[in-house]
Amino acid sequence: VQLQASGGGLVPAGGSLRLSCVASGRTDRIFSTGWFRQAPGKEREFVAGILWRGQSIDYAESVKGRFTVSRDIAKNTMYLQMNSLKPEDTGVYYCGADQYRLTDYTYWGQGTQVTVSS
């Protein structure tokens, strides 16, 4: 499975961005997918996750009510709609996927930079 993330950019606080993650290869093997992020000098942290063919969705407390994760299986694409962005949302956002586990992803995209200015 290969993942390609895109959609990052520079936005002012309160703005919105939509990240996309296109999966290719053996997408039939995907069980779960989601997003992590890494701010400068910090550990990579979970943001949101969704089952590839199910309804289960999970969010980090810090993004609940502001971010929405979704996927379009027909397009092999996962999305992260980010609203009411805050400067602390700044970081590199990575999409991940796995065949068996919920958020301990085996496959990772290359990351896309999100910068929120205050």
XYZ file of N, CA, C and O in Angstrom:
472
model
N 0.843 -1.187 0.000
C 0.000 0.000 0.000
C 0.879 1.239 0.000
O 1.805 1.360 0.803
N 0.587 2.171 -0.897
C 1.300 3.450 -0.927
C 0.286 4.559 -0.637
O -0.863 4.488 -1.065
N 0.762 5.564 0.091
C -0.100 6.679 0.475
C 0.529 7.992 0.041
O 1.738 8.190 0.189
N -0.288 8.886 -0.480
C 0.187 10.196 -0.943
C -0.694 11.264 -0.332
O -1.859 11.391 -0.690
N -0.124 12.049 0.583
C -0.866 13.114 1.256
C -0.656 14.440 0.542
O 0.408 14.695 -0.032
N -1.673 15.280 0.605
C -1.586 16.614 0.009
C -2.599 17.531 0.686
O -3.443 17.077 1.459
N -2.515 18.825 0.368
C -3.501 19.768 0.856
C -3.034 20.710 1.948
O -3.784 21.591 2.365
N -1.825 20.548 2.414
C -1.324 21.435 3.453
C -1.084 22.842 2.928
O -1.150 23.094 1.723
N -0.813 23.756 3.851
C -0.558 25.129 3.453
C -0.479 26.046 4.652
O -0.421 25.584 5.796
N -0.465 27.337 4.360
C -0.401 28.374 5.390
C -1.763 29.047 5.477
O -2.272 29.549 4.458
N -2.347 29.051 6.664
C -3.653 29.678 6.856
C -3.632 30.487 8.151
O -2.875 30.160 9.071
N -4.466 31.510 8.239
C -4.560 32.260 9.488
C -5.380 31.491 10.507
O -6.176 30.611 10.150
N -5.189 31.824 11.769
C -5.986 31.197 12.816
C -7.470 31.409 12.523
O -7.881 32.487 12.091
N -8.251 30.361 12.737
C -9.667 30.411 12.429
C -10.007 29.922 11.036
O -11.191 29.734 10.712
N -8.999 29.728 10.222
C -9.219 29.280 8.857
C -9.420 27.784 8.751
O -9.465 27.060 9.763
N -9.535 27.324 7.504
C -9.814 25.914 7.230
C -8.874 25.376 6.161
O -8.383 26.125 5.309
N -8.647 24.076 6.224
C -7.903 23.350 5.210
C -8.515 21.964 5.091
O -9.058 21.431 6.065
N -8.385 21.377 3.902
C -8.766 19.976 3.730
C -7.581 19.198 3.201
O -7.061 19.496 2.124
N -7.161 18.222 3.967
C -6.079 17.346 3.555
C -6.663 16.123 2.851
O -7.741 15.655 3.201
N -5.916 15.628 1.888
C -6.306 14.414 1.172
C -5.183 13.403 1.261
O -4.003 13.762 1.344
N -5.554 12.138 1.209
C -4.576 11.060 1.223
C -5.063 9.992 0.255
O -6.093 9.358 0.496
N -4.334 9.833 -0.844
C -4.718 8.859 -1.861
C -3.947 7.573 -1.640
O -2.713 7.587 -1.534
N -4.669 6.476 -1.576
C -4.052 5.163 -1.404
C -3.961 4.461 -2.746
O -4.857 4.566 -3.589
N -2.871 3.721 -2.929
C -2.708 2.938 -4.151
C -2.075 1.608 -3.797
O -1.634 1.387 -2.667
N -2.009 0.726 -4.758
C -1.480 -0.608 -4.501
C -2.570 -1.523 -3.983
O -3.701 -1.458 -4.436
N -2.257 -2.343 -2.974
C -3.201 -3.321 -2.456
C -4.158 -2.673 -1.459
O -4.173 -2.972 -0.259
N -4.995 -1.810 -1.951
C -5.934 -1.106 -1.075
C -6.979 -2.050 -0.489
O -7.611 -1.722 0.516
N -7.153 -3.206 -1.089
C -8.090 -4.183 -0.548
C -7.614 -4.707 0.805
O -8.385 -5.304 1.555
N -6.332 -4.480 1.116
C -5.789 -4.946 2.392
C -6.016 -3.950 3.535
O -5.788 -4.262 4.688
N -6.442 -2.747 3.217
C -6.553 -1.707 4.246
C -7.717 -2.011 5.187
O -8.842 -2.222 4.757
N -7.420 -1.999 6.476
C -8.433 -2.162 7.519
C -8.755 -0.823 8.170
O -9.899 -0.468 8.375
N -7.719 -0.081 8.494
C -7.913 1.205 9.161
C -7.002 2.241 8.536
O -5.959 1.917 7.964
N -7.359 3.488 8.681
C -6.550 4.578 8.164
C -6.778 5.799 9.023
O -7.752 5.867 9.787
N -5.880 6.772 8.921
C -6.059 7.953 9.752
C -4.915 8.935 9.598
O -4.076 8.807 8.703
N -4.903 9.904 10.491
C -3.933 10.993 10.439
C -3.200 11.149 11.767
O -3.814 11.061 12.838
N -1.912 11.393 11.668
C -1.072 11.800 12.786
C -0.462 13.142 12.408
O -0.446 13.525 11.243
N 0.074 13.830 13.379
C 0.801 15.064 13.101
C 1.998 15.179 14.015
O 2.038 14.591 15.090
N 2.970 15.955 13.569
C 4.180 16.172 14.357
C 4.565 17.629 14.299
O 4.862 18.158 13.216
N 4.554 18.271 15.457
C 4.971 19.654 15.574
C 6.479 19.682 15.827
O 7.046 18.696 16.327
N 7.135 20.793 15.507
C 8.582 20.885 15.722
C 8.962 20.596 17.168
O 8.374 21.159 18.101
N 9.894 19.684 17.363
C 10.366 19.361 18.696
C 9.444 18.487 19.514
O 9.691 18.259 20.705
N 8.383 17.969 18.900
C 7.423 17.150 19.635
C 7.286 15.775 18.998
O 7.669 15.558 17.850
N 6.691 14.878 19.767
C 6.436 13.535 19.266
C 5.276 13.566 18.269
O 4.402 14.435 18.325
N 5.286 12.581 17.380
C 4.159 12.434 16.472
C 2.942 12.022 17.292
O 3.030 11.165 18.163
N 1.784 12.646 17.036
C 0.586 12.363 17.812
C -0.597 12.037 16.910
O -0.715 12.542 15.788
N -1.466 11.213 17.446
C -2.681 10.814 16.735
C -3.623 12.003 16.623
O -3.799 12.760 17.570
N -4.256 12.130 15.443
C -5.230 13.186 15.214
C -6.626 12.606 15.013
O -7.571 12.973 15.694
N -6.757 11.693 14.046
C -8.067 11.122 13.736
C -7.883 9.807 12.998
O -6.908 9.632 12.264
N -8.835 8.889 13.194
C -8.762 7.607 12.521
C -10.135 7.146 12.106
O -11.143 7.516 12.715
N -10.176 6.324 11.054
C -11.443 5.825 10.535
C -11.215 4.447 9.936
O -10.160 4.191 9.342
N -12.184 3.570 10.110
C -12.094 2.271 9.463
C -12.327 2.444 7.966
O -13.180 3.231 7.549
N -11.561 1.711 7.168
C -11.647 1.864 5.726
C -13.028 1.462 5.205
O -13.570 2.104 4.316
N -13.608 0.418 5.790
C -14.911 -0.056 5.341
C -15.942 -0.074 6.448
O -16.979 -0.700 6.316
N -15.659 0.609 7.536
C -16.607 0.621 8.637
C -17.018 2.020 9.011
O -16.717 2.982 8.305
N -17.695 2.120 10.157
C -18.212 3.403 10.605
C -17.448 3.972 11.779
O -17.711 5.100 12.184
N -16.557 3.198 12.331
C -15.859 3.634 13.536
C -14.912 4.776 13.232
O -14.083 4.698 12.325
N -15.052 5.843 14.014
C -14.230 7.037 13.864
C -13.745 7.448 15.242
O -14.485 7.347 16.224
N -12.537 7.948 15.312
C -11.978 8.416 16.576
C -11.184 9.694 16.342
O -10.595 9.865 15.269
N -11.198 10.563 17.332
C -10.478 11.830 17.248
C -9.684 12.071 18.520
O -10.100 11.673 19.609
N -8.586 12.782 18.374
C -7.896 13.297 19.545
C -8.776 14.359 20.193
O -9.501 15.079 19.497
N -8.711 14.452 21.511
C -9.545 15.426 22.215
C -9.307 16.849 21.709
O -10.242 17.653 21.631
N -8.089 17.139 21.346
C -7.723 18.498 20.954
C -8.364 18.946 19.634
O -8.388 20.140 19.339
N -8.879 17.988 18.854
C -9.447 18.362 17.553
C -10.938 18.056 17.452
O -11.569 18.399 16.441
N -11.496 17.435 18.463
C -12.924 17.106 18.423
C -13.764 18.360 18.228
O -13.542 19.375 18.872
N -14.743 18.262 17.330
C -15.615 19.394 17.049
C -15.058 20.348 16.007
O -15.776 21.219 15.514
N -13.783 20.199 15.657
C -13.170 21.077 14.656
C -12.732 20.313 13.405
O -12.784 20.849 12.302
N -12.289 19.091 13.571
C -11.790 18.282 12.459
C -12.784 17.166 12.134
O -13.449 16.631 13.034
N -12.860 16.818 10.864
C -13.705 15.709 10.431
C -12.931 14.811 9.482
O -12.403 15.292 8.472
N -12.855 13.527 9.819
C -12.174 12.561 8.956
C -13.225 11.800 8.159
O -14.309 11.487 8.676
N -12.910 11.521 6.906
C -13.826 10.771 6.052
C -13.023 10.036 4.992
O -11.825 10.271 4.847
N -13.677 9.136 4.268
C -12.989 8.452 3.166
C -13.990 8.138 2.065
O -15.175 7.982 2.318
N -13.454 8.100 0.863
C -14.222 7.743 -0.319
C -13.533 6.525 -0.910
O -12.500 6.650 -1.588
N -14.102 5.363 -0.651
C -13.458 4.126 -1.092
C -13.370 4.058 -2.607
O -12.385 3.579 -3.159
N -14.374 4.564 -3.301
C -14.378 4.525 -4.768
C -13.177 5.290 -5.330
O -12.671 4.959 -6.406
N -12.738 6.311 -4.608
C -11.584 7.107 -5.043
C -10.313 6.722 -4.309
O -9.275 7.341 -4.510
N -10.413 5.727 -3.432
C -9.258 5.317 -2.605
C -8.637 6.511 -1.895
O -7.404 6.628 -1.801
N -9.468 7.380 -1.402
C -8.984 8.621 -0.812
C -9.594 8.856 0.562
O -10.784 8.630 0.771
N -8.755 9.318 1.471
C -9.183 9.717 2.806
C -8.991 11.227 2.933
O -8.075 11.787 2.325
N -9.850 11.859 3.721
C -9.802 13.308 3.873
C -9.743 13.698 5.348
O -10.215 12.970 6.219
N -9.193 14.863 5.592
C -9.255 15.461 6.922
C -9.658 16.918 6.728
O -8.858 17.732 6.265
N -10.907 17.216 7.049
C -11.393 18.584 6.994
C -11.077 19.255 8.324
O -11.513 18.780 9.366
N -10.311 20.319 8.259
C -9.868 21.005 9.464
C -10.445 22.412 9.486
O -10.136 23.222 8.600
N -11.287 22.681 10.464
C -11.905 23.996 10.623
C -11.452 24.642 11.926
O -10.925 23.971 12.810
N -11.675 25.921 12.036
C -11.315 26.674 13.254
C -9.882 26.365 13.672
O -9.597 26.081 14.835
N -8.982 26.445 12.717
C -7.586 26.076 12.982
C -6.952 27.027 13.983
O -7.246 28.237 14.017
N -6.066 26.448 14.792
C -5.344 27.189 15.823
C -3.846 27.084 15.554
O -3.401 26.115 14.915
N -3.060 28.033 16.050
C -1.608 27.946 15.859
C -1.022 26.625 16.367
O -0.083 26.104 15.767
N -1.613 26.058 17.394
C -1.102 24.782 17.929
C -1.429 23.588 17.033
O -0.956 22.478 17.292
N -2.181 23.806 15.973
C -2.413 22.745 14.988
C -1.276 22.666 13.971
O -1.253 21.766 13.129
N -0.349 23.596 14.043
C 0.781 23.618 13.118
C 1.624 22.354 13.250
O 1.904 21.899 14.366
N 2.018 21.816 12.107
C 2.864 20.633 12.108
C 2.832 19.946 10.760
O 2.138 20.390 9.843
N 3.568 18.854 10.670
C 3.519 18.014 9.473
C 2.469 16.937 9.721
O 2.528 16.223 10.739
N 1.538 16.825 8.816
C 0.447 15.855 8.938
C 0.743 14.650 8.058
O 1.036 14.800 6.861
N 0.654 13.481 8.663
C 0.935 12.227 7.970
C -0.329 11.376 7.942
O -1.014 11.240 8.959
N -0.594 10.768 6.794
C -1.663 9.783 6.755
C -1.045 8.394 6.867
O 0.074 8.166 6.415
N -1.780 7.514 7.505
C -1.299 6.157 7.711
C -2.396 5.150 7.475
O -3.584 5.498 7.427
N -2.001 3.895 7.317
C -2.976 2.824 7.109
C -2.401 1.520 7.624
O -1.170 1.366 7.737
N -3.285 0.588 7.933
C -2.837 -0.713 8.409
C -3.831 -1.782 8.008
O -5.006 -1.501 7.793
N -3.320 -3.028 7.935
C -4.161 -4.159 7.561
C -4.944 -4.711 8.731
O -5.995 -5.328 8.535
N -4.410 -4.527 9.972
C -5.005 -5.223 11.110
C -5.301 -4.319 12.299
O -6.276 -4.535 13.010
N -4.443 -3.296 12.515
C -4.530 -2.520 13.749
C -5.258 -1.211 13.532
O -5.362 -0.721 12.410
N -5.750 -0.630 14.630
C -6.570 0.566 14.514
C -5.762 1.820 14.225
O -6.115 2.607 13.355
N -4.709 2.089 14.987
C -3.938 3.320 14.783
C -2.436 3.088 14.753
O -1.690 4.029 14.532
N -2.001 1.883 14.958
C -0.576 1.559 14.879
C -0.269 1.193 13.436
O -0.109 0.031 13.075
N -0.148 2.238 12.599
C -0.112 2.050 11.162
C 1.233 1.507 10.666
O 2.300 1.895 11.143
N 1.137 0.654 9.668
C 2.325 0.119 9.003
C 2.719 0.977 7.812
O 3.903 1.174 7.547
N 1.731 1.471 7.101
C 1.973 2.240 5.887
C 1.795 3.737 6.183
O 0.835 4.130 6.852
N 2.715 4.544 5.637
C 2.679 5.978 5.893
C 2.877 6.757 4.600
O 3.643 6.343 3.726
N 2.190 7.906 4.519
C 2.437 8.852 3.450
C 3.619 9.730 3.810
O 4.183 9.640 4.906
N 3.975 10.632 2.905
C 5.191 11.425 3.059
C 5.001 12.644 3.949
O 5.968 13.272 4.325
N 3.783 13.015 4.296
C 3.548 14.179 5.144
C 3.274 15.435 4.349
O 3.814 15.627 3.256
N 2.438 16.287 4.902
C 2.140 17.579 4.293
C 2.132 18.632 5.397
O 1.587 18.410 6.473
N 2.775 19.764 5.133
C 2.969 20.797 6.154
C 1.724 21.654 6.304
O 1.188 22.165 5.304
N 1.288 21.821 7.536
C 0.197 22.735 7.874
C 0.750 23.787 8.815
O 1.324 23.453 9.862
N 0.605 25.049 8.441
C 1.078 26.147 9.272
C -0.074 27.097 9.519
O -0.687 27.594 8.568
N -0.373 27.322 10.792
C -1.461 28.222 11.171
C -0.848 29.445 11.838
O -0.196 29.331 12.882
N -1.053 30.590 11.248
C -0.476 31.831 11.780
C -1.431 32.470 12.785
O -2.648 32.406 12.639
N -0.847 33.099 13.775
C -1.666 33.737 14.828
C -1.992 35.176 14.464
O -1.441 35.736 13.533
